[in-house]
Amino acid sequence: MARTQGSHSDITGPRIQAAALELFARHGYAAVSMRQIAAQVGVQAGALYNYIPDKQTLLFRLMRDHMETLLDTRRTQAGSGDPEARLRDFVRFHIRFHLERPDAVFIAYMELRNLSPENFARIEELRGDYERDLQDILRDGSAAGVFSVPDTKLATLGVIAMLNGVNTWYRSGGRLSLDEVEAVYWSMVRKAVAA
Amino acid sequence: MARTQGSHSDITGPRIQAAALELFARHGYAAVSMRQIAAQVGVQAGALYNYIPDKQTLLFRLMRDHMETLLDTRRTQAGSGDPEARLRDFVRFHIRFHLERPDAVFIAYMELRNLSPENFARIEELRGDYERDLQDILRDGSAAGVFSVPDTKLATLGVIAMLNGVNTWYRSGGRLSLDEVEAVYWSMVRKAVAA
DNA sequence: GTTTTATCTGAACATATGTTCAGATAGCGT
DNA sequence: ACGCTATCTGAACATATGTTCAGATAAAAC
């Protein structure tokens, strides 16, 4: 038997990525076997290798796609205006974007050590692009005198770390709505960098 | 052959924990085999089972010991005074304590998903104790009017997330000294919760 | 000096791993 | 109607996994 009914590359490819995303996020890259991924897709393990060269590349593509989606989406939404408005937009964008895809976010910063050195470097480069975006805002705001941060780089990392924390506890339908969460964090960030 | 020279329970026990700590932090719990741990200790894999019932318990003990050390150390250093002084002490304590043991910190929040449900619940309880410490400070400060946070619980999580970020980039001998890092983060935290 | 005991080895167990590949088949183009 | 090719199966490969345990030996107890 082979090529069961309804098998199509266009369908199986994305389903493999989706299954891997969910399983890697839940159990971790090293703890998930190719057979588990295949089972979730409804296929034998060997079939996966029509779509990916190996497990490592599967992980890398998930992370790369996530980072590129992050950068692309940000680019289309990045507004202009004074530094404070830009910072507020960044905070709101970051929270919303990350809460919409918790699995990809989780993987993108939990599985870095499972990347090969070359793949790690490529992901870190994309991450640097994103951080630079925020750092520019803080730099411009500091230059204009509306922000006062002791160290632009550390403030960047501090703000992002704080915002990333949302993903660890937020559950939709919980005590706070998404708008409220955004407001709370924006309040803290605004004050933290205020002049 | 068996019981090679100098073998002692008092020595091997801690060495197993130390080896597991380093290897789990570097490669992840699931990616590290018992044979790798044994090799780092200089012993055969079977010998590990004189000290631990299984791999899962080894992970749990590392995390439990870390959390208990955290709570115990904090208790001996927790000062009194006005809320702002207590918050400053907390920030300084948190940064210093966590930077001193990056491996244990890394494991304690990266390997939660590899704990059995019962073990997970026990670690989360200890984590809750620690967070409550900070939350009490913020609550007292808010009540006294020296702090103004939109939500005490979220501020707690936000501050801790921000502080935890230090471990991802700080390297001793880097651009900033430990004292400088503490000052920078204290500045941001102080302003973020200021009235 | 002899017995006891704590500690470790080395081999074994059953099962799981990532990956490959010859062969099978369903749907496409003709 | 028919061949072609993309897609999948099922079995196999070599190796790795956590854990157990009988037996060996060094140190401790007497």
Tab-separated table of C-alpha atoms (C1' of nucleotides) in Angstrom:
chain	number	residue	atom	x	y	z
A	1	MET	CA	0.000	0.000	0.000
A	2	ALA	CA	1.109	3.528	-0.615
A	3	ARG	CA	-0.303	6.875	-1.532
A	4	THR	CA	-3.514	6.612	0.379
A	5	GLN	CA	-6.542	8.592	-0.630
A	6	GLY	CA	-6.329	12.338	-0.600
A	7	SER	CA	-2.600	12.610	-0.140
A	8	HIS	CA	-1.182	15.833	-1.401
A	9	SER	CA	2.038	17.629	-0.956
A	10	ASP	CA	0.297	20.929	-0.436
A	11	ILE	CA	-1.556	19.506	2.509
A	12	THR	CA	1.008	17.236	4.114
A	13	GLY	CA	3.817	19.785	4.104
A	14	PRO	CA	2.073	22.370	6.278
A	15	ARG	CA	0.576	19.669	8.452
A	16	ILE	CA	4.034	18.393	9.278
A	17	GLN	CA	5.100	21.867	10.320
A	18	ALA	CA	1.958	22.318	12.394
A	19	ALA	CA	2.367	18.962	14.110
A	20	ALA	CA	6.038	19.583	14.837
A	21	LEU	CA	5.262	23.036	16.181
A	22	GLU	CA	2.728	21.719	18.624
A	23	LEU	CA	4.739	18.715	19.751
A	24	PHE	CA	8.039	20.577	20.074
A	25	ALA	CA	6.335	23.269	22.134
A	26	ARG	CA	4.677	20.760	24.409
A	27	HIS	CA	7.436	18.221	24.952
A	28	GLY	CA	10.611	19.777	23.609
A	29	TYR	CA	12.574	19.103	20.448
A	30	ALA	CA	14.724	16.301	21.830
A	31	ALA	CA	11.800	14.540	23.467
A	32	VAL	CA	9.719	14.335	20.296
A	33	SER	CA	10.374	11.559	17.798
A	34	MET	CA	9.844	11.658	14.095
A	35	ARG	CA	7.333	8.846	14.527
A	36	GLN	CA	5.242	10.965	16.888
A	37	ILE	CA	5.157	13.788	14.375
A	38	ALA	CA	4.250	11.372	11.610
A	39	ALA	CA	1.492	9.823	13.702
A	40	GLN	CA	-0.044	13.229	14.368
A	41	VAL	CA	-0.070	13.896	10.633
A	42	GLY	CA	-1.491	10.439	9.966
A	43	VAL	CA	1.430	9.150	7.976
A	44	GLN	CA	4.435	6.885	8.374
A	45	ALA	CA	7.742	8.311	9.546
A	46	GLY	CA	9.465	7.755	6.224
A	47	ALA	CA	7.027	10.056	4.447
A	48	LEU	CA	8.317	13.038	6.402
A	49	TYR	CA	11.538	12.886	4.449
A	50	ASN	CA	9.736	13.910	1.281
A	51	TYR	CA	9.392	17.331	2.875
A	52	ILE	CA	12.385	17.835	5.121
A	53	PRO	CA	15.986	16.658	4.868
A	54	ASP	CA	16.258	15.933	8.580
A	55	LYS	CA	14.899	16.716	12.025
A	56	GLN	CA	17.329	19.538	12.648
A	57	THR	CA	16.195	21.374	9.531
A	58	LEU	CA	12.580	20.952	10.569
A	59	LEU	CA	13.326	22.770	13.807
A	60	PHE	CA	15.306	25.441	12.048
A	61	ARG	CA	12.567	26.158	9.519
A	62	LEU	CA	9.994	26.551	12.259
A	63	MET	CA	12.153	29.102	14.001
A	64	ARG	CA	13.188	30.923	10.844
A	65	ASP	CA	9.623	31.159	9.582
A	66	HIS	CA	8.518	32.516	12.916
A	67	MET	CA	11.226	35.158	13.041
A	68	GLU	CA	10.593	36.238	9.474
A	69	THR	CA	6.877	36.495	10.077
A	70	LEU	CA	7.651	38.595	13.119
A	71	LEU	CA	9.880	40.958	11.166
A	72	ASP	CA	7.576	41.163	8.152
A	73	THR	CA	4.480	41.827	10.230
A	74	ARG	CA	6.275	44.425	12.262
A	75	ARG	CA	7.430	46.198	9.110
A	76	THR	CA	3.911	46.548	7.785
A	77	GLN	CA	2.641	47.949	11.071
A	78	ALA	CA	5.542	50.058	12.258
A	79	GLY	CA	4.205	53.551	12.460
A	80	SER	CA	5.969	56.828	12.702
A	81	GLY	CA	5.476	59.660	15.112
A	82	ASP	CA	7.168	60.762	18.264
A	83	PRO	CA	9.241	58.224	20.221
A	84	GLU	CA	6.584	57.718	22.864
A	85	ALA	CA	3.953	56.821	20.269
A	86	ARG	CA	6.381	54.499	18.529
A	87	LEU	CA	7.242	52.834	21.825
A	88	ARG	CA	3.586	52.366	22.669
A	89	ASP	CA	2.973	50.820	19.271
A	90	PHE	CA	5.910	48.498	19.744
A	91	VAL	CA	4.688	47.311	23.132
A	92	ARG	CA	1.194	46.675	21.847
A	93	PHE	CA	2.451	44.966	18.720
A	94	HIS	CA	4.855	42.750	20.618
A	95	ILE	CA	2.299	41.562	23.146
A	96	ARG	CA	-0.371	40.909	20.561
A	97	PHE	CA	1.853	39.193	18.040
A	98	HIS	CA	3.409	36.909	20.626
A	99	LEU	CA	0.166	35.991	22.338
A	100	GLU	CA	-1.251	34.938	19.000
A	101	ARG	CA	1.349	32.209	18.489
A	102	PRO	CA	2.522	30.907	21.854
A	103	ASP	CA	3.898	27.648	20.464
A	104	ALA	CA	6.190	29.295	17.945
A	105	VAL	CA	7.360	31.820	20.531
A	106	PHE	CA	8.074	29.117	23.036
A	107	ILE	CA	10.132	27.137	20.570
A	108	ALA	CA	11.966	30.167	19.239
A	109	TYR	CA	13.632	30.867	22.528
A	110	MET	CA	13.607	27.465	24.236
A	111	GLU	CA	15.150	25.384	21.516
A	112	LEU	CA	18.026	27.634	20.518
A	113	ARG	CA	20.526	25.227	22.024
A	114	ASN	CA	19.287	22.449	19.788
A	115	LEU	CA	20.221	24.335	16.650
A	116	SER	CA	23.429	23.605	14.841
A	117	PRO	CA	25.953	26.454	15.148
A	118	GLU	CA	25.229	27.782	11.643
A	119	ASN	CA	21.475	27.687	12.149
A	120	PHE	CA	21.844	29.274	15.566
A	121	ALA	CA	23.774	32.166	14.076
A	122	ARG	CA	21.096	32.785	11.466
A	123	ILE	CA	18.306	32.877	14.033
A	124	GLU	CA	20.264	35.137	16.334
A	125	GLU	CA	20.783	37.536	13.468
A	126	LEU	CA	17.044	37.812	12.912
A	127	ARG	CA	16.513	38.290	16.607
A	128	GLY	CA	19.069	41.070	16.554
A	129	ASP	CA	17.147	42.813	13.780
A	130	TYR	CA	14.046	42.830	15.899
A	131	GLU	CA	15.794	44.111	19.009
A	132	ARG	CA	17.433	46.847	16.998
A	133	ASP	CA	13.990	48.101	16.118
A	134	LEU	CA	13.178	48.754	19.758
A	135	GLN	CA	16.643	50.009	20.514
A	136	ASP	CA	16.303	52.674	17.816
A	137	ILE	CA	13.112	53.904	19.427
A	138	LEU	CA	14.755	54.154	22.826
A	139	ARG	CA	17.805	55.838	21.344
A	140	ASP	CA	15.728	58.432	19.495
A	141	GLY	CA	13.647	59.070	22.588
A	142	SER	CA	16.729	59.499	24.718
A	143	ALA	CA	18.254	61.890	22.198
A	144	ALA	CA	15.040	63.891	22.154
A	145	GLY	CA	14.979	64.009	25.923
A	146	VAL	CA	11.629	62.297	26.345
A	147	PHE	CA	13.215	59.058	27.573
A	148	SER	CA	15.917	58.547	30.144
A	149	VAL	CA	17.494	55.117	30.236
A	150	PRO	CA	20.814	54.356	31.904
A	151	ASP	CA	21.804	52.049	29.052
A	152	THR	CA	19.977	51.728	25.749
A	153	LYS	CA	20.976	48.136	25.098
A	154	LEU	CA	20.023	46.947	28.564
A	155	ALA	CA	16.764	48.827	28.462
A	156	THR	CA	15.969	47.097	25.183
A	157	LEU	CA	16.646	43.673	26.601
A	158	GLY	CA	14.859	44.507	29.823
A	159	VAL	CA	11.696	45.657	28.087
A	160	ILE	CA	11.602	42.667	25.768
A	161	ALA	CA	12.176	40.263	28.644
A	162	MET	CA	9.357	41.876	30.566
A	163	LEU	CA	6.995	41.672	27.600
A	164	ASN	CA	7.936	38.088	26.824
A	165	GLY	CA	6.846	37.181	30.324
A	166	VAL	CA	3.246	37.702	29.277
A	167	ASN	CA	3.296	34.466	27.326
A	168	THR	CA	4.058	32.448	30.428
A	169	TRP	CA	0.893	33.331	32.271
A	170	TYR	CA	-1.682	34.848	29.897
A	171	ARG	CA	-4.665	32.689	29.058
A	172	SER	CA	-7.451	34.095	26.950
A	173	GLY	CA	-10.670	34.194	28.894
A	174	GLY	CA	-8.708	34.815	32.074
A	175	ARG	CA	-8.936	37.645	34.543
A	176	LEU	CA	-7.720	40.300	32.125
A	177	SER	CA	-8.601	41.060	28.544
A	178	LEU	CA	-5.925	41.541	25.918
A	179	ASP	CA	-6.551	45.278	25.913
A	180	GLU	CA	-6.111	45.437	29.665
A	181	VAL	CA	-2.876	43.482	29.525
A	182	GLU	CA	-1.540	45.839	26.894
A	183	ALA	CA	-2.496	48.834	28.990
A	184	VAL	CA	-0.870	47.452	32.118
A	185	TYR	CA	2.399	46.661	30.420
A	186	TRP	CA	2.449	49.882	28.494
A	187	SER	CA	2.046	51.732	31.756
A	188	MET	CA	5.043	49.960	33.290
A	189	VAL	CA	7.234	50.305	30.229
A	190	ARG	CA	6.388	53.969	29.764
A	191	LYS	CA	7.327	54.792	33.310
A	192	ALA	CA	10.447	52.624	33.273
A	193	VAL	CA	11.989	54.610	30.424
A	194	ALA	CA	10.444	58.008	31.253
A	195	ALA	CA	12.672	61.020	31.641
B	1	MET	CA	36.541	-4.827	38.708
B	2	ALA	CA	34.474	-2.732	41.037
B	3	ARG	CA	34.835	-0.107	43.677
B	4	THR	CA	37.837	1.658	42.282
B	5	GLN	CA	40.159	3.631	44.469
B	6	GLY	CA	38.772	6.602	46.293
B	7	SER	CA	35.163	5.847	45.648
B	8	HIS	CA	32.920	7.337	48.247
B	9	SER	CA	29.284	8.064	48.454
B	10	ASP	CA	29.980	11.491	49.880
B	11	ILE	CA	31.930	12.397	46.786
B	12	THR	CA	30.048	10.635	44.014
B	13	GLY	CA	26.629	11.838	45.069
B	14	PRO	CA	27.345	15.550	44.693
B	15	ARG	CA	29.401	14.947	41.597
B	16	ILE	CA	26.428	13.325	39.904
B	17	GLN	CA	24.305	16.339	40.702
B	18	ALA	CA	26.989	18.698	39.446
B	19	ALA	CA	27.466	16.763	36.221
B	20	ALA	CA	23.731	16.554	35.595
B	21	LEU	CA	23.346	20.247	36.299
B	22	GLU	CA	25.939	21.207	33.739
B	23	LEU	CA	24.824	18.770	31.069
B	24	PHE	CA	21.109	19.456	31.461
B	25	ALA	CA	21.756	23.186	31.240
B	26	ARG	CA	23.895	22.832	28.156
B	27	HIS	CA	21.973	20.247	26.138
B	28	GLY	CA	18.607	19.875	27.819
B	29	TYR	CA	17.190	17.125	29.989
B	30	ALA	CA	15.861	14.952	27.188
B	31	ALA	CA	19.038	15.233	25.142
B	32	VAL	CA	21.345	14.060	27.921
B	33	SER	CA	21.742	10.339	28.550
B	34	MET	CA	22.533	8.660	31.830
B	35	ARG	CA	25.706	7.370	30.229
B	36	GLN	CA	26.869	10.903	29.488
B	37	ILE	CA	26.322	11.904	33.082
B	38	ALA	CA	28.133	8.810	34.283
B	39	ALA	CA	31.051	9.459	31.943
B	40	GLN	CA	31.443	12.997	33.271
B	41	VAL	CA	31.556	11.606	36.805
B	42	GLY	CA	33.991	8.913	35.736
B	43	VAL	CA	31.767	5.969	36.507
B	44	GLN	CA	29.553	3.474	34.739
B	45	ALA	CA	25.886	4.248	34.170
B	46	GLY	CA	24.686	1.591	36.560
B	47	ALA	CA	26.460	3.234	39.477
B	48	LEU	CA	24.197	6.276	39.233
B	49	TYR	CA	21.325	4.185	40.537
B	50	ASN	CA	22.995	3.907	43.920
B	51	TYR	CA	22.172	7.578	44.344
B	52	ILE	CA	18.995	8.255	42.425
B	53	PRO	CA	15.947	6.116	41.723
B	54	ASP	CA	15.604	7.361	38.149
B	55	LYS	CA	16.383	10.168	35.742
B	56	GLN	CA	13.182	12.051	36.460
B	57	THR	CA	13.978	12.251	40.160
B	58	LEU	CA	17.453	13.514	39.369
B	59	LEU	CA	15.949	16.425	37.468
B	60	PHE	CA	13.395	17.093	40.179
B	61	ARG	CA	16.018	17.165	42.929
B	62	LEU	CA	18.124	19.656	41.024
B	63	MET	CA	15.163	21.975	40.668
B	64	ARG	CA	13.904	21.497	44.197
B	65	ASP	CA	17.329	22.089	45.704
B	66	HIS	CA	17.702	25.244	43.665
B	67	MET	CA	14.343	26.627	44.684
B	68	GLU	CA	14.920	25.829	48.335
B	69	THR	CA	18.331	27.450	48.273
B	70	LEU	CA	16.726	30.477	46.692
B	71	LEU	CA	14.069	30.721	49.378
B	72	ASP	CA	16.455	30.011	52.249
B	73	THR	CA	19.021	32.527	51.076
B	74	ARG	CA	16.376	35.129	50.540
B	75	ARG	CA	15.023	34.598	54.037
B	76	THR	CA	18.394	35.244	55.662
B	77	GLN	CA	18.904	38.433	53.677
B	78	ALA	CA	15.414	39.876	53.496
B	79	GLY	CA	15.653	43.214	55.228
B	80	SER	CA	12.974	45.429	56.574
B	81	GLY	CA	12.402	49.093	56.051
B	82	ASP	CA	10.220	51.119	53.783
B	83	PRO	CA	8.842	49.468	50.641
B	84	GLU	CA	11.289	51.204	48.333
B	85	ALA	CA	14.275	49.924	50.296
B	86	ARG	CA	12.792	46.441	50.385
B	87	LEU	CA	12.198	46.547	46.642
B	88	ARG	CA	15.735	47.688	46.006
B	89	ASP	CA	17.066	44.856	48.154
B	90	PHE	CA	14.915	42.381	46.294
B	91	VAL	CA	16.149	43.536	42.907
B	92	ARG	CA	19.773	43.398	43.977
B	93	PHE	CA	19.337	40.035	45.646
B	94	HIS	CA	17.540	38.524	42.681
B	95	ILE	CA	20.126	39.627	40.136
B	96	ARG	CA	23.086	38.556	42.225
B	97	PHE	CA	21.659	35.225	43.295
B	98	HIS	CA	20.643	34.241	39.782
B	99	LEU	CA	23.857	35.359	38.129
B	100	GLU	CA	25.800	33.204	40.555
B	101	ARG	CA	24.164	29.971	39.367
B	102	PRO	CA	23.151	30.324	35.735
B	103	ASP	CA	22.925	26.580	35.115
B	104	ALA	CA	20.463	25.925	37.913
B	105	VAL	CA	18.386	28.945	36.917
B	106	PHE	CA	18.303	27.849	33.321
B	107	ILE	CA	17.125	24.372	34.234
B	108	ALA	CA	14.600	25.589	36.778
B	109	TYR	CA	12.527	27.344	34.171
B	110	MET	CA	13.422	25.515	30.968
B	111	GLU	CA	12.789	21.970	32.089
B	112	LEU	CA	9.477	22.425	33.843
B	113	ARG	CA	7.686	20.545	31.107
B	114	ASN	CA	9.869	17.501	31.678
B	115	LEU	CA	8.690	17.131	35.246
B	116	SER	CA	5.988	14.666	36.132
B	117	PRO	CA	2.732	16.376	37.130
B	118	GLU	CA	3.315	15.846	40.849
B	119	ASN	CA	6.866	17.130	40.704
B	120	PHE	CA	5.777	20.065	38.585
B	121	ALA	CA	3.189	21.052	41.169
B	122	ARG	CA	5.772	20.984	43.949
B	123	ILE	CA	8.193	23.210	42.062
B	124	GLU	CA	5.468	25.635	41.094
B	125	GLU	CA	4.498	25.929	44.721
B	126	LEU	CA	8.025	26.968	45.667
B	127	ARG	CA	8.082	29.421	42.797
B	128	GLY	CA	4.844	30.875	44.061
B	129	ASP	CA	6.391	31.402	47.496
B	130	TYR	CA	9.161	33.439	45.963
B	131	GLU	CA	6.866	35.549	43.827
B	132	ARG	CA	4.656	36.239	46.821
B	133	ASP	CA	7.658	37.803	48.500
B	134	LEU	CA	7.925	40.445	45.796
B	135	GLN	CA	4.197	40.828	45.505
B	136	ASP	CA	3.956	41.677	49.211
B	137	ILE	CA	6.497	44.435	48.744
B	138	LEU	CA	4.560	45.905	45.837
B	139	ARG	CA	1.292	45.596	47.701
B	140	ASP	CA	2.673	47.352	50.796
B	141	GLY	CA	4.195	50.062	48.657
B	142	SER	CA	0.952	50.603	46.799
B	143	ALA	CA	-0.985	50.770	50.040
B	144	ALA	CA	1.485	53.323	51.387
B	145	GLY	CA	1.187	55.349	48.229
B	146	VAL	CA	4.861	55.191	47.278
B	147	PHE	CA	4.197	52.760	44.428
B	148	SER	CA	1.550	52.867	41.749
B	149	VAL	CA	1.050	49.686	39.773
B	150	PRO	CA	-2.013	48.954	37.691
B	151	ASP	CA	-2.036	45.335	38.846
B	152	THR	CA	0.068	43.927	41.647
B	153	LYS	CA	0.233	40.397	40.273
B	154	LEU	CA	1.203	41.499	36.779
B	155	ALA	CA	3.765	43.929	38.104
B	156	THR	CA	5.315	41.093	40.083
B	157	LEU	CA	5.546	38.872	37.045
B	158	GLY	CA	6.740	41.722	34.878
B	159	VAL	CA	9.542	42.692	37.220
B	160	ILE	CA	10.710	39.118	37.672
B	161	ALA	CA	10.648	38.495	33.932
B	162	MET	CA	12.694	41.604	33.351
B	163	LEU	CA	15.237	40.626	35.985
B	164	ASN	CA	15.469	37.072	34.717
B	165	GLY	CA	16.498	38.447	31.374
B	166	VAL	CA	19.850	39.399	32.848
B	167	ASN	CA	20.915	35.776	32.829
B	168	THR	CA	20.541	35.531	29.074
B	169	TRP	CA	23.127	38.125	28.231
B	170	TYR	CA	25.330	38.908	31.245
B	171	ARG	CA	28.878	37.630	31.116
B	172	SER	CA	31.275	38.486	33.892
B	173	GLY	CA	34.141	40.521	32.548
B	174	GLY	CA	31.826	42.081	29.997
B	175	ARG	CA	31.005	45.703	29.361
B	176	LEU	CA	29.259	46.223	32.675
B	177	SER	CA	30.180	45.241	36.200
B	178	LEU	CA	27.730	43.483	38.447
B	179	ASP	CA	27.214	46.674	40.449
B	180	GLU	CA	26.433	48.605	37.293
B	181	VAL	CA	23.944	46.002	36.125
B	182	GLU	CA	22.206	46.141	39.459
B	183	ALA	CA	22.048	49.916	39.304
B	184	VAL	CA	20.644	49.944	35.784
B	185	TYR	CA	17.910	47.457	36.543
B	186	TRP	CA	17.071	49.048	39.854
B	187	SER	CA	16.633	52.331	38.054
B	188	MET	CA	14.196	50.813	35.574
B	189	VAL	CA	12.241	48.851	38.166
B	190	ARG	CA	12.002	51.804	40.524
B	191	LYS	CA	10.574	54.025	37.833
B	192	ALA	CA	8.250	51.341	36.496
B	193	VAL	CA	6.441	51.016	39.802
B	194	ALA	CA	6.829	54.616	40.983
B	195	ALA	CA	3.781	56.575	42.018
C	1	DG	C1'	43.382	-10.808	59.957
C	2	DT	C1'	38.860	-11.841	58.877
C	3	DT	C1'	34.202	-10.712	57.923
C	4	DT	C1'	30.983	-7.502	56.474
C	5	DT	C1'	29.242	-3.873	53.726
C	6	DA	C1'	29.186	-0.041	50.634
C	7	DT	C1'	30.308	0.881	46.102
C	8	DC	C1'	31.144	-0.005	41.387
C	9	DT	C1'	31.603	-2.847	36.910
C	10	DG	C1'	30.054	-5.022	32.893
C	11	DA	C1'	26.819	-7.181	30.581
C	12	DA	C1'	22.216	-7.684	29.496
C	13	DC	C1'	17.209	-6.321	28.655
C	14	DA	C1'	13.546	-4.551	25.925
C	15	DT	C1'	12.501	-0.781	23.464
C	16	DA	C1'	13.242	3.581	20.882
C	17	DT	C1'	15.818	6.475	17.806
C	18	DG	C1'	16.777	9.103	12.990
C	19	DT	C1'	17.174	7.858	8.489
C	20	DT	C1'	17.110	5.098	4.065
C	21	DC	C1'	14.970	2.754	0.346
C	22	DA	C1'	12.730	-0.656	-2.675
C	23	DG	C1'	8.267	-1.260	-3.906
C	24	DA	C1'	3.325	-0.013	-4.181
C	25	DT	C1'	-0.465	2.959	-5.704
C	26	DA	C1'	-3.481	6.967	-6.705
C	27	DG	C1'	-4.204	10.673	-9.534
C	28	DC	C1'	-2.460	13.492	-13.312
C	29	DG	C1'	-1.485	14.532	-18.224
C	30	DT	C1'	-2.033	12.683	-22.549
D	1	DA	C1'	-7.227	3.844	-21.771
D	2	DC	C1'	-2.597	4.215	-20.354
D	3	DG	C1'	1.826	5.446	-18.699
D	4	DC	C1'	4.209	8.601	-15.566
D	5	DT	C1'	5.341	10.520	-11.451
D	6	DA	C1'	4.493	12.317	-6.967
D	7	DT	C1'	3.517	10.380	-2.714
D	8	DC	C1'	3.377	7.015	0.754
D	9	DT	C1'	4.184	2.287	3.111
D	10	DG	C1'	6.645	-1.050	5.576
D	11	DA	C1'	10.585	-3.018	6.672
D	12	DA	C1'	15.187	-2.612	7.707
D	13	DC	C1'	19.656	-0.483	9.549
D	14	DA	C1'	22.812	0.662	13.071
D	15	DT	C1'	22.891	2.714	17.217
D	16	DA	C1'	21.110	4.679	21.600
D	17	DT	C1'	18.046	4.659	25.463
D	18	DG	C1'	16.778	3.976	30.839
D	19	DT	C1'	17.154	0.546	34.010
D	20	DT	C1'	18.395	-3.943	36.379
D	21	DC	C1'	21.425	-7.111	38.557
D	22	DA	C1'	24.822	-10.753	39.607
D	23	DG	C1'	29.353	-10.551	40.750
D	24	DA	C1'	33.719	-8.183	42.053
D	25	DT	C1'	36.514	-5.420	45.149
D	26	DA	C1'	38.108	-1.873	48.337
D	27	DA	C1'	37.423	0.057	52.686
D	28	DA	C1'	35.284	-0.245	57.283
D	29	DA	C1'	34.141	-2.953	61.349
D	30	DC	C1'	35.423	-6.200	64.388
